[in-house]
Amino acid sequence: MKKELKSLPFWLTSGRAAYHQVRSNPRGACHPWRQAASTEELRSTTTTSPINDHAHHTLTRHGPCFQRSQPQLRINQGRSENQEINMPPKKGAKVVKEEVNVALGPQVREGELVFGVAHIFASFNDTFVHVTDLSGRETVSRVTGGMKVKADRDESSPYAAMLAAQDVAARCKEVGITALHIKLRATGGTHTKTPGPGGQAALRALARAGMRIGRIEDVTPVPTDSTRRKGGRRGRRL
């Protein structure tokens, strides 16, 4: 039966008979017009890996005629066998990240003071604590009393000013500012020249937070001559 099948064309054979024909003549031609690759050539084309071993077993089991019809699996090309492959971490594995302390401020020696400028605007409606660099162009932090309380009447209170100054001092320490020059002002102009109740509380809170205090200056704008103040000739009626 096997000898008779050898003389028949490949496309006329089917089933178990075709399997025995290929197994009896593994190096022969699968098709009359094409010479198939041998088993040694198939081994040289596939690399050694569990996936390629399976592909090689499939090719040799069903005959070398499948060598050109099925895609070849090539893994680890251009890489030595001893070279490590960096695989992504598993989903359940915990990745430990190393914390790196980054200094945001200038590089100074220990004990050296880094100055900033604290512009405190204390009116009777709110208190602003605004810290900049020495030039005044770069803002480090700005917190107001209205950001720390909910009631409108408490925006200018000493308590709100103290909370605002504490937040500003914490931010200054993160940036590396250790000392502050104080510039305190009131509304000024045609209005009151007296700072509001939150000015003194903000200054005291900055000092208690560990900030070194440099110069304290009153920069309330005082006009030498000005426009007419509101209220009329007879003043404000009480």
PDB file of C-alpha atoms in Angstrom:
ATOM      1  CA  MET A   1       0.000   0.000   0.000  1.00  0.00           C
ATOM      2  CA  LYS A   2       2.799   2.393   0.898  1.00  0.00           C
ATOM      3  CA  LYS A   3       4.726   1.616  -2.331  1.00  0.00           C
ATOM      4  CA  GLU A   4       1.640   2.298  -4.432  1.00  0.00           C
ATOM      5  CA  LEU A   5       1.057   5.617  -2.702  1.00  0.00           C
ATOM      6  CA  LYS A   6       4.611   6.732  -3.455  1.00  0.00           C
ATOM      7  CA  SER A   7       3.896   6.738  -7.173  1.00  0.00           C
ATOM      8  CA  LEU A   8       0.708   8.774  -6.770  1.00  0.00           C
ATOM      9  CA  PRO A   9       0.799  12.605  -6.700  1.00  0.00           C
ATOM     10  CA  PHE A  10       0.584  14.221  -3.280  1.00  0.00           C
ATOM     11  CA  TRP A  11      -2.698  15.990  -3.901  1.00  0.00           C
ATOM     12  CA  LEU A  12      -4.415  12.680  -4.710  1.00  0.00           C
ATOM     13  CA  THR A  13      -3.544  11.169  -1.365  1.00  0.00           C
ATOM     14  CA  SER A  14      -5.427  12.092   1.791  1.00  0.00           C
ATOM     15  CA  GLY A  15      -5.892  11.158   5.401  1.00  0.00           C
ATOM     16  CA  ARG A  16      -3.745   8.489   7.013  1.00  0.00           C
ATOM     17  CA  ALA A  17      -2.229   7.388   3.714  1.00  0.00           C
ATOM     18  CA  ALA A  18      -0.748  10.845   3.101  1.00  0.00           C
ATOM     19  CA  TYR A  19       0.706  10.853   6.588  1.00  0.00           C
ATOM     20  CA  HIS A  20       2.450   7.496   6.007  1.00  0.00           C
ATOM     21  CA  GLN A  21       3.748   8.686   2.658  1.00  0.00           C
ATOM     22  CA  VAL A  22       5.434  11.726   4.177  1.00  0.00           C
ATOM     23  CA  ARG A  23       6.816   9.724   7.101  1.00  0.00           C
ATOM     24  CA  SER A  24       8.255   7.060   4.775  1.00  0.00           C
ATOM     25  CA  ASN A  25       9.974   9.688   2.599  1.00  0.00           C
ATOM     26  CA  PRO A  26      10.720  12.735   4.808  1.00  0.00           C
ATOM     27  CA  ARG A  27      13.479  14.043   2.534  1.00  0.00           C
ATOM     28  CA  GLY A  28      11.513  13.655  -0.665  1.00  0.00           C
ATOM     29  CA  ALA A  29       9.497  16.202  -2.516  1.00  0.00           C
ATOM     30  CA  CYS A  30       6.060  17.056  -1.150  1.00  0.00           C
ATOM     31  CA  HIS A  31       5.008  18.456  -4.497  1.00  0.00           C
ATOM     32  CA  PRO A  32       6.330  17.349  -7.883  1.00  0.00           C
ATOM     33  CA  TRP A  33       7.347  20.922  -8.848  1.00  0.00           C
ATOM     34  CA  ARG A  34       9.022  21.989  -5.568  1.00  0.00           C
ATOM     35  CA  GLN A  35      11.822  20.544  -3.482  1.00  0.00           C
ATOM     36  CA  ALA A  36      11.070  20.797   0.232  1.00  0.00           C
ATOM     37  CA  ALA A  37      13.587  21.584   2.926  1.00  0.00           C
ATOM     38  CA  SER A  38      15.175  18.782   4.911  1.00  0.00           C
ATOM     39  CA  THR A  39      14.881  18.216   8.655  1.00  0.00           C
ATOM     40  CA  GLU A  40      18.389  19.616   9.253  1.00  0.00           C
ATOM     41  CA  GLU A  41      17.490  22.805   7.378  1.00  0.00           C
ATOM     42  CA  LEU A  42      14.362  23.188   9.465  1.00  0.00           C
ATOM     43  CA  ARG A  43      16.399  22.883  12.640  1.00  0.00           C
ATOM     44  CA  SER A  44      18.830  25.552  11.446  1.00  0.00           C
ATOM     45  CA  THR A  45      16.045  28.006  10.602  1.00  0.00           C
ATOM     46  CA  THR A  46      14.381  27.783  14.020  1.00  0.00           C
ATOM     47  CA  THR A  47      16.127  28.891  17.203  1.00  0.00           C
ATOM     48  CA  THR A  48      16.151  26.975  20.468  1.00  0.00           C
ATOM     49  CA  SER A  49      13.263  28.069  22.630  1.00  0.00           C
ATOM     50  CA  PRO A  50      10.146  26.355  24.009  1.00  0.00           C
ATOM     51  CA  ILE A  51       7.996  28.079  21.389  1.00  0.00           C
ATOM     52  CA  ASN A  52      10.309  27.228  18.492  1.00  0.00           C
ATOM     53  CA  ASP A  53      10.704  23.626  19.662  1.00  0.00           C
ATOM     54  CA  HIS A  54       6.947  23.302  19.379  1.00  0.00           C
ATOM     55  CA  ALA A  55       7.027  24.882  15.914  1.00  0.00           C
ATOM     56  CA  HIS A  56       9.847  22.569  14.830  1.00  0.00           C
ATOM     57  CA  HIS A  57       7.950  19.532  16.134  1.00  0.00           C
ATOM     58  CA  THR A  58       4.883  20.624  14.200  1.00  0.00           C
ATOM     59  CA  LEU A  59       6.867  21.068  10.988  1.00  0.00           C
ATOM     60  CA  THR A  60       8.643  17.701  11.166  1.00  0.00           C
ATOM     61  CA  ARG A  61       5.548  15.804  12.289  1.00  0.00           C
ATOM     62  CA  HIS A  62       3.308  16.904   9.452  1.00  0.00           C
ATOM     63  CA  GLY A  63       6.028  16.924   6.836  1.00  0.00           C
ATOM     64  CA  PRO A  64       8.453  19.503   5.481  1.00  0.00           C
ATOM     65  CA  CYS A  65       5.889  20.812   3.026  1.00  0.00           C
ATOM     66  CA  PHE A  66       4.559  23.088   5.772  1.00  0.00           C
ATOM     67  CA  GLN A  67       7.907  24.857   6.027  1.00  0.00           C
ATOM     68  CA  ARG A  68       7.003  27.595   3.554  1.00  0.00           C
ATOM     69  CA  SER A  69       3.276  27.874   4.191  1.00  0.00           C
ATOM     70  CA  GLN A  70       3.462  28.506   7.972  1.00  0.00           C
ATOM     71  CA  PRO A  71       5.249  31.553   9.454  1.00  0.00           C
ATOM     72  CA  GLN A  72       8.505  30.838  11.228  1.00  0.00           C
ATOM     73  CA  LEU A  73       8.935  31.944  14.826  1.00  0.00           C
ATOM     74  CA  ARG A  74      12.237  33.705  15.421  1.00  0.00           C
ATOM     75  CA  ILE A  75      12.949  34.672  19.009  1.00  0.00           C
ATOM     76  CA  ASN A  76      16.079  36.147  20.613  1.00  0.00           C
ATOM     77  CA  GLN A  77      17.587  37.142  17.269  1.00  0.00           C
ATOM     78  CA  GLY A  78      20.679  39.289  17.731  1.00  0.00           C
ATOM     79  CA  ARG A  79      20.868  38.416  21.433  1.00  0.00           C
ATOM     80  CA  SER A  80      23.127  35.952  23.161  1.00  0.00           C
ATOM     81  CA  GLU A  81      21.644  33.158  25.238  1.00  0.00           C
ATOM     82  CA  ASN A  82      23.301  34.357  28.455  1.00  0.00           C
ATOM     83  CA  GLN A  83      22.064  37.937  28.074  1.00  0.00           C
ATOM     84  CA  GLU A  84      19.300  38.900  30.515  1.00  0.00           C
ATOM     85  CA  ILE A  85      15.933  40.023  29.193  1.00  0.00           C
ATOM     86  CA  ASN A  86      14.259  42.803  31.180  1.00  0.00           C
ATOM     87  CA  MET A  87      10.667  41.700  31.575  1.00  0.00           C
ATOM     88  CA  PRO A  88       7.958  44.049  32.892  1.00  0.00           C
ATOM     89  CA  PRO A  89       6.955  43.491  36.535  1.00  0.00           C
ATOM     90  CA  LYS A  90       3.973  41.328  37.332  1.00  0.00           C
ATOM     91  CA  LYS A  91       0.652  42.942  38.105  1.00  0.00           C
ATOM     92  CA  GLY A  92       0.591  41.741  41.705  1.00  0.00           C
ATOM     93  CA  ALA A  93       4.237  42.593  42.444  1.00  0.00           C
ATOM     94  CA  LYS A  94       4.943  45.707  44.500  1.00  0.00           C
ATOM     95  CA  VAL A  95       7.440  48.144  43.006  1.00  0.00           C
ATOM     96  CA  VAL A  96       9.619  49.876  45.602  1.00  0.00           C
ATOM     97  CA  LYS A  97      10.627  53.385  44.544  1.00  0.00           C
ATOM     98  CA  GLU A  98      13.625  55.066  46.089  1.00  0.00           C
ATOM     99  CA  GLU A  99      12.826  58.471  47.544  1.00  0.00           C
ATOM    100  CA  VAL A 100      15.231  61.186  46.471  1.00  0.00           C
ATOM    101  CA  ASN A 101      15.395  64.389  48.506  1.00  0.00           C
ATOM    102  CA  VAL A 102      15.500  67.341  46.123  1.00  0.00           C
ATOM    103  CA  ALA A 103      16.607  70.702  47.511  1.00  0.00           C
ATOM    104  CA  LEU A 104      14.563  73.497  45.925  1.00  0.00           C
ATOM    105  CA  GLY A 105      16.444  76.435  47.406  1.00  0.00           C
ATOM    106  CA  PRO A 106      19.873  77.844  46.631  1.00  0.00           C
ATOM    107  CA  GLN A 107      23.037  75.955  47.553  1.00  0.00           C
ATOM    108  CA  VAL A 108      24.154  77.563  50.825  1.00  0.00           C
ATOM    109  CA  ARG A 109      26.288  76.536  53.736  1.00  0.00           C
ATOM    110  CA  GLU A 110      24.767  75.366  56.996  1.00  0.00           C
ATOM    111  CA  GLY A 111      23.685  78.255  59.185  1.00  0.00           C
ATOM    112  CA  GLU A 112      23.684  80.786  56.345  1.00  0.00           C
ATOM    113  CA  LEU A 113      20.499  82.858  56.049  1.00  0.00           C
ATOM    114  CA  VAL A 114      18.500  83.069  52.840  1.00  0.00           C
ATOM    115  CA  PHE A 115      16.318  86.175  52.838  1.00  0.00           C
ATOM    116  CA  GLY A 116      12.963  86.807  51.250  1.00  0.00           C
ATOM    117  CA  VAL A 117      10.500  89.680  51.521  1.00  0.00           C
ATOM    118  CA  ALA A 118       7.136  89.346  53.291  1.00  0.00           C
ATOM    119  CA  HIS A 119       4.613  91.895  52.033  1.00  0.00           C
ATOM    120  CA  ILE A 120       1.858  92.104  54.656  1.00  0.00           C
ATOM    121  CA  PHE A 121      -1.201  94.088  53.615  1.00  0.00           C
ATOM    122  CA  ALA A 122      -3.463  94.505  56.637  1.00  0.00           C
ATOM    123  CA  SER A 123      -6.733  96.248  55.906  1.00  0.00           C
ATOM    124  CA  PHE A 124      -9.950  96.160  57.918  1.00  0.00           C
ATOM    125  CA  ASN A 125     -11.519  93.756  55.420  1.00  0.00           C
ATOM    126  CA  ASP A 126      -8.743  91.191  54.872  1.00  0.00           C
ATOM    127  CA  THR A 127      -5.079  90.384  55.524  1.00  0.00           C
ATOM    128  CA  PHE A 128      -2.621  89.407  52.776  1.00  0.00           C
ATOM    129  CA  VAL A 129       0.675  87.621  53.524  1.00  0.00           C
ATOM    130  CA  HIS A 130       2.725  87.599  50.326  1.00  0.00           C
ATOM    131  CA  VAL A 131       6.336  86.342  50.273  1.00  0.00           C
ATOM    132  CA  THR A 132       8.594  87.067  47.298  1.00  0.00           C
ATOM    133  CA  ASP A 133      12.304  87.029  46.561  1.00  0.00           C
ATOM    134  CA  LEU A 134      14.439  90.112  47.241  1.00  0.00           C
ATOM    135  CA  SER A 135      13.582  91.649  43.883  1.00  0.00           C
ATOM    136  CA  GLY A 136       9.847  91.229  44.453  1.00  0.00           C
ATOM    137  CA  ARG A 137       9.330  89.711  41.007  1.00  0.00           C
ATOM    138  CA  GLU A 138       9.119  86.037  41.971  1.00  0.00           C
ATOM    139  CA  THR A 139       6.291  84.937  44.249  1.00  0.00           C
ATOM    140  CA  VAL A 140       7.076  82.177  46.721  1.00  0.00           C
ATOM    141  CA  SER A 141       3.728  81.986  48.498  1.00  0.00           C
ATOM    142  CA  ARG A 142       0.654  84.130  49.013  1.00  0.00           C
ATOM    143  CA  VAL A 143      -2.103  83.307  51.493  1.00  0.00           C
ATOM    144  CA  THR A 144      -4.906  85.542  52.703  1.00  0.00           C
ATOM    145  CA  GLY A 145      -7.072  85.487  55.790  1.00  0.00           C
ATOM    146  CA  GLY A 146     -10.147  84.869  53.670  1.00  0.00           C
ATOM    147  CA  MET A 147      -8.627  81.572  52.508  1.00  0.00           C
ATOM    148  CA  LYS A 148      -8.518  80.242  56.090  1.00  0.00           C
ATOM    149  CA  VAL A 149     -11.972  81.160  57.440  1.00  0.00           C
ATOM    150  CA  LYS A 150     -15.515  80.836  56.125  1.00  0.00           C
ATOM    151  CA  ALA A 151     -17.233  83.840  57.693  1.00  0.00           C
ATOM    152  CA  ASP A 152     -16.746  87.160  55.912  1.00  0.00           C
ATOM    153  CA  ARG A 153     -16.426  89.120  59.142  1.00  0.00           C
ATOM    154  CA  ASP A 154     -13.466  86.948  60.250  1.00  0.00           C
ATOM    155  CA  GLU A 155     -11.271  87.593  57.200  1.00  0.00           C
ATOM    156  CA  SER A 156      -9.422  90.481  58.857  1.00  0.00           C
ATOM    157  CA  SER A 157      -9.231  88.844  62.298  1.00  0.00           C
ATOM    158  CA  PRO A 158      -5.885  88.111  63.982  1.00  0.00           C
ATOM    159  CA  TYR A 159      -6.694  84.394  64.001  1.00  0.00           C
ATOM    160  CA  ALA A 160      -7.105  84.247  60.213  1.00  0.00           C
ATOM    161  CA  ALA A 161      -3.888  86.232  59.758  1.00  0.00           C
ATOM    162  CA  MET A 162      -2.034  83.821  62.044  1.00  0.00           C
ATOM    163  CA  LEU A 163      -3.197  80.775  60.053  1.00  0.00           C
ATOM    164  CA  ALA A 164      -2.211  82.436  56.787  1.00  0.00           C
ATOM    165  CA  ALA A 165       1.257  83.288  58.106  1.00  0.00           C
ATOM    166  CA  GLN A 166       1.813  79.707  59.285  1.00  0.00           C
ATOM    167  CA  ASP A 167       1.092  78.336  55.804  1.00  0.00           C
ATOM    168  CA  VAL A 168       3.427  80.875  54.232  1.00  0.00           C
ATOM    169  CA  ALA A 169       6.231  80.018  56.662  1.00  0.00           C
ATOM    170  CA  ALA A 170       5.898  76.302  55.923  1.00  0.00           C
ATOM    171  CA  ARG A 171       6.186  76.962  52.191  1.00  0.00           C
ATOM    172  CA  CYS A 172       9.226  79.194  52.710  1.00  0.00           C
ATOM    173  CA  LYS A 173      11.013  76.398  54.556  1.00  0.00           C
ATOM    174  CA  GLU A 174      10.337  73.994  51.688  1.00  0.00           C
ATOM    175  CA  VAL A 175      11.860  76.420  49.200  1.00  0.00           C
ATOM    176  CA  GLY A 176      14.837  77.161  51.447  1.00  0.00           C
ATOM    177  CA  ILE A 177      14.066  80.688  52.669  1.00  0.00           C
ATOM    178  CA  THR A 178      15.084  81.013  56.310  1.00  0.00           C
ATOM    179  CA  ALA A 179      14.763  84.771  56.954  1.00  0.00           C
ATOM    180  CA  LEU A 180      12.348  87.524  55.940  1.00  0.00           C
ATOM    181  CA  HIS A 181      12.340  91.269  55.590  1.00  0.00           C
ATOM    182  CA  ILE A 182       8.919  92.621  56.544  1.00  0.00           C
ATOM    183  CA  LYS A 183       7.077  95.277  54.555  1.00  0.00           C
ATOM    184  CA  LEU A 184       3.847  96.150  56.341  1.00  0.00           C
ATOM    185  CA  ARG A 185       1.234  98.419  54.840  1.00  0.00           C
ATOM    186  CA  ALA A 186      -2.312  99.637  55.368  1.00  0.00           C
ATOM    187  CA  THR A 187      -4.829 100.773  52.784  1.00  0.00           C
ATOM    188  CA  GLY A 188      -3.327 104.264  52.562  1.00  0.00           C
ATOM    189  CA  GLY A 189      -4.114 106.900  50.009  1.00  0.00           C
ATOM    190  CA  THR A 190      -7.210 108.858  50.924  1.00  0.00           C
ATOM    191  CA  HIS A 191      -8.233 106.003  53.248  1.00  0.00           C
ATOM    192  CA  THR A 192      -6.857 104.994  56.635  1.00  0.00           C
ATOM    193  CA  LYS A 193      -3.099 104.898  57.192  1.00  0.00           C
ATOM    194  CA  THR A 194      -3.383 102.513  60.153  1.00  0.00           C
ATOM    195  CA  PRO A 195      -2.799  98.758  59.561  1.00  0.00           C
ATOM    196  CA  GLY A 196      -5.681  96.442  60.358  1.00  0.00           C
ATOM    197  CA  PRO A 197      -5.845  93.966  63.262  1.00  0.00           C
ATOM    198  CA  GLY A 198      -4.221  91.138  61.283  1.00  0.00           C
ATOM    199  CA  GLY A 199      -0.895  92.839  60.600  1.00  0.00           C
ATOM    200  CA  GLN A 200       0.646  92.367  64.026  1.00  0.00           C
ATOM    201  CA  ALA A 201      -0.711  88.814  64.333  1.00  0.00           C
ATOM    202  CA  ALA A 202       0.805  87.815  60.980  1.00  0.00           C
ATOM    203  CA  LEU A 203       4.209  89.215  61.943  1.00  0.00           C
ATOM    204  CA  ARG A 204       4.160  87.404  65.279  1.00  0.00           C
ATOM    205  CA  ALA A 205       3.146  84.116  63.622  1.00  0.00           C
ATOM    206  CA  LEU A 206       6.048  84.316  61.140  1.00  0.00           C
ATOM    207  CA  ALA A 207       8.533  84.776  63.975  1.00  0.00           C
ATOM    208  CA  ARG A 208       7.071  81.913  66.007  1.00  0.00           C
ATOM    209  CA  ALA A 209       7.196  79.602  62.987  1.00  0.00           C
ATOM    210  CA  GLY A 210      10.996  79.829  62.995  1.00  0.00           C
ATOM    211  CA  MET A 211      11.569  82.529  60.397  1.00  0.00           C
ATOM    212  CA  ARG A 212      14.338  84.993  61.188  1.00  0.00           C
ATOM    213  CA  ILE A 213      13.132  88.586  60.935  1.00  0.00           C
ATOM    214  CA  GLY A 214      15.314  91.176  59.231  1.00  0.00           C
ATOM    215  CA  ARG A 215      14.110  94.713  58.628  1.00  0.00           C
ATOM    216  CA  ILE A 216      10.566  95.809  59.441  1.00  0.00           C
ATOM    217  CA  GLU A 217       9.337  98.642  57.255  1.00  0.00           C
ATOM    218  CA  ASP A 218       6.030 100.486  56.944  1.00  0.00           C
ATOM    219  CA  VAL A 219       5.310 101.008  53.259  1.00  0.00           C
ATOM    220  CA  THR A 220       1.791 102.425  53.523  1.00  0.00           C
ATOM    221  CA  PRO A 221       1.226 104.760  50.558  1.00  0.00           C
ATOM    222  CA  VAL A 222       0.864 108.298  51.901  1.00  0.00           C
ATOM    223  CA  PRO A 223      -0.073 110.970  49.343  1.00  0.00           C
ATOM    224  CA  THR A 224       1.651 114.368  49.352  1.00  0.00           C
ATOM    225  CA  ASP A 225      -1.355 115.719  47.539  1.00  0.00           C
ATOM    226  CA  SER A 226      -4.322 113.707  46.449  1.00  0.00           C
ATOM    227  CA  THR A 227      -7.758 113.686  44.977  1.00  0.00           C
ATOM    228  CA  ARG A 228     -10.753 114.641  47.052  1.00  0.00           C
ATOM    229  CA  ARG A 229     -11.650 112.148  49.740  1.00  0.00           C
ATOM    230  CA  LYS A 230     -15.100 110.640  49.770  1.00  0.00           C
ATOM    231  CA  GLY A 231     -17.653 111.788  52.310  1.00  0.00           C
ATOM    232  CA  GLY A 232     -18.405 115.286  51.151  1.00  0.00           C
ATOM    233  CA  ARG A 233     -17.714 118.649  52.727  1.00  0.00           C
ATOM    234  CA  ARG A 234     -19.514 117.879  55.966  1.00  0.00           C
ATOM    235  CA  GLY A 235     -18.043 114.388  56.302  1.00  0.00           C
ATOM    236  CA  ARG A 236     -19.601 110.979  56.714  1.00  0.00           C
ATOM    237  CA  ARG A 237     -22.891 110.865  58.630  1.00  0.00           C
ATOM    238  CA  LEU A 238     -22.739 108.457  61.530  1.00  0.00           C
TER     239      LEU A 238
END
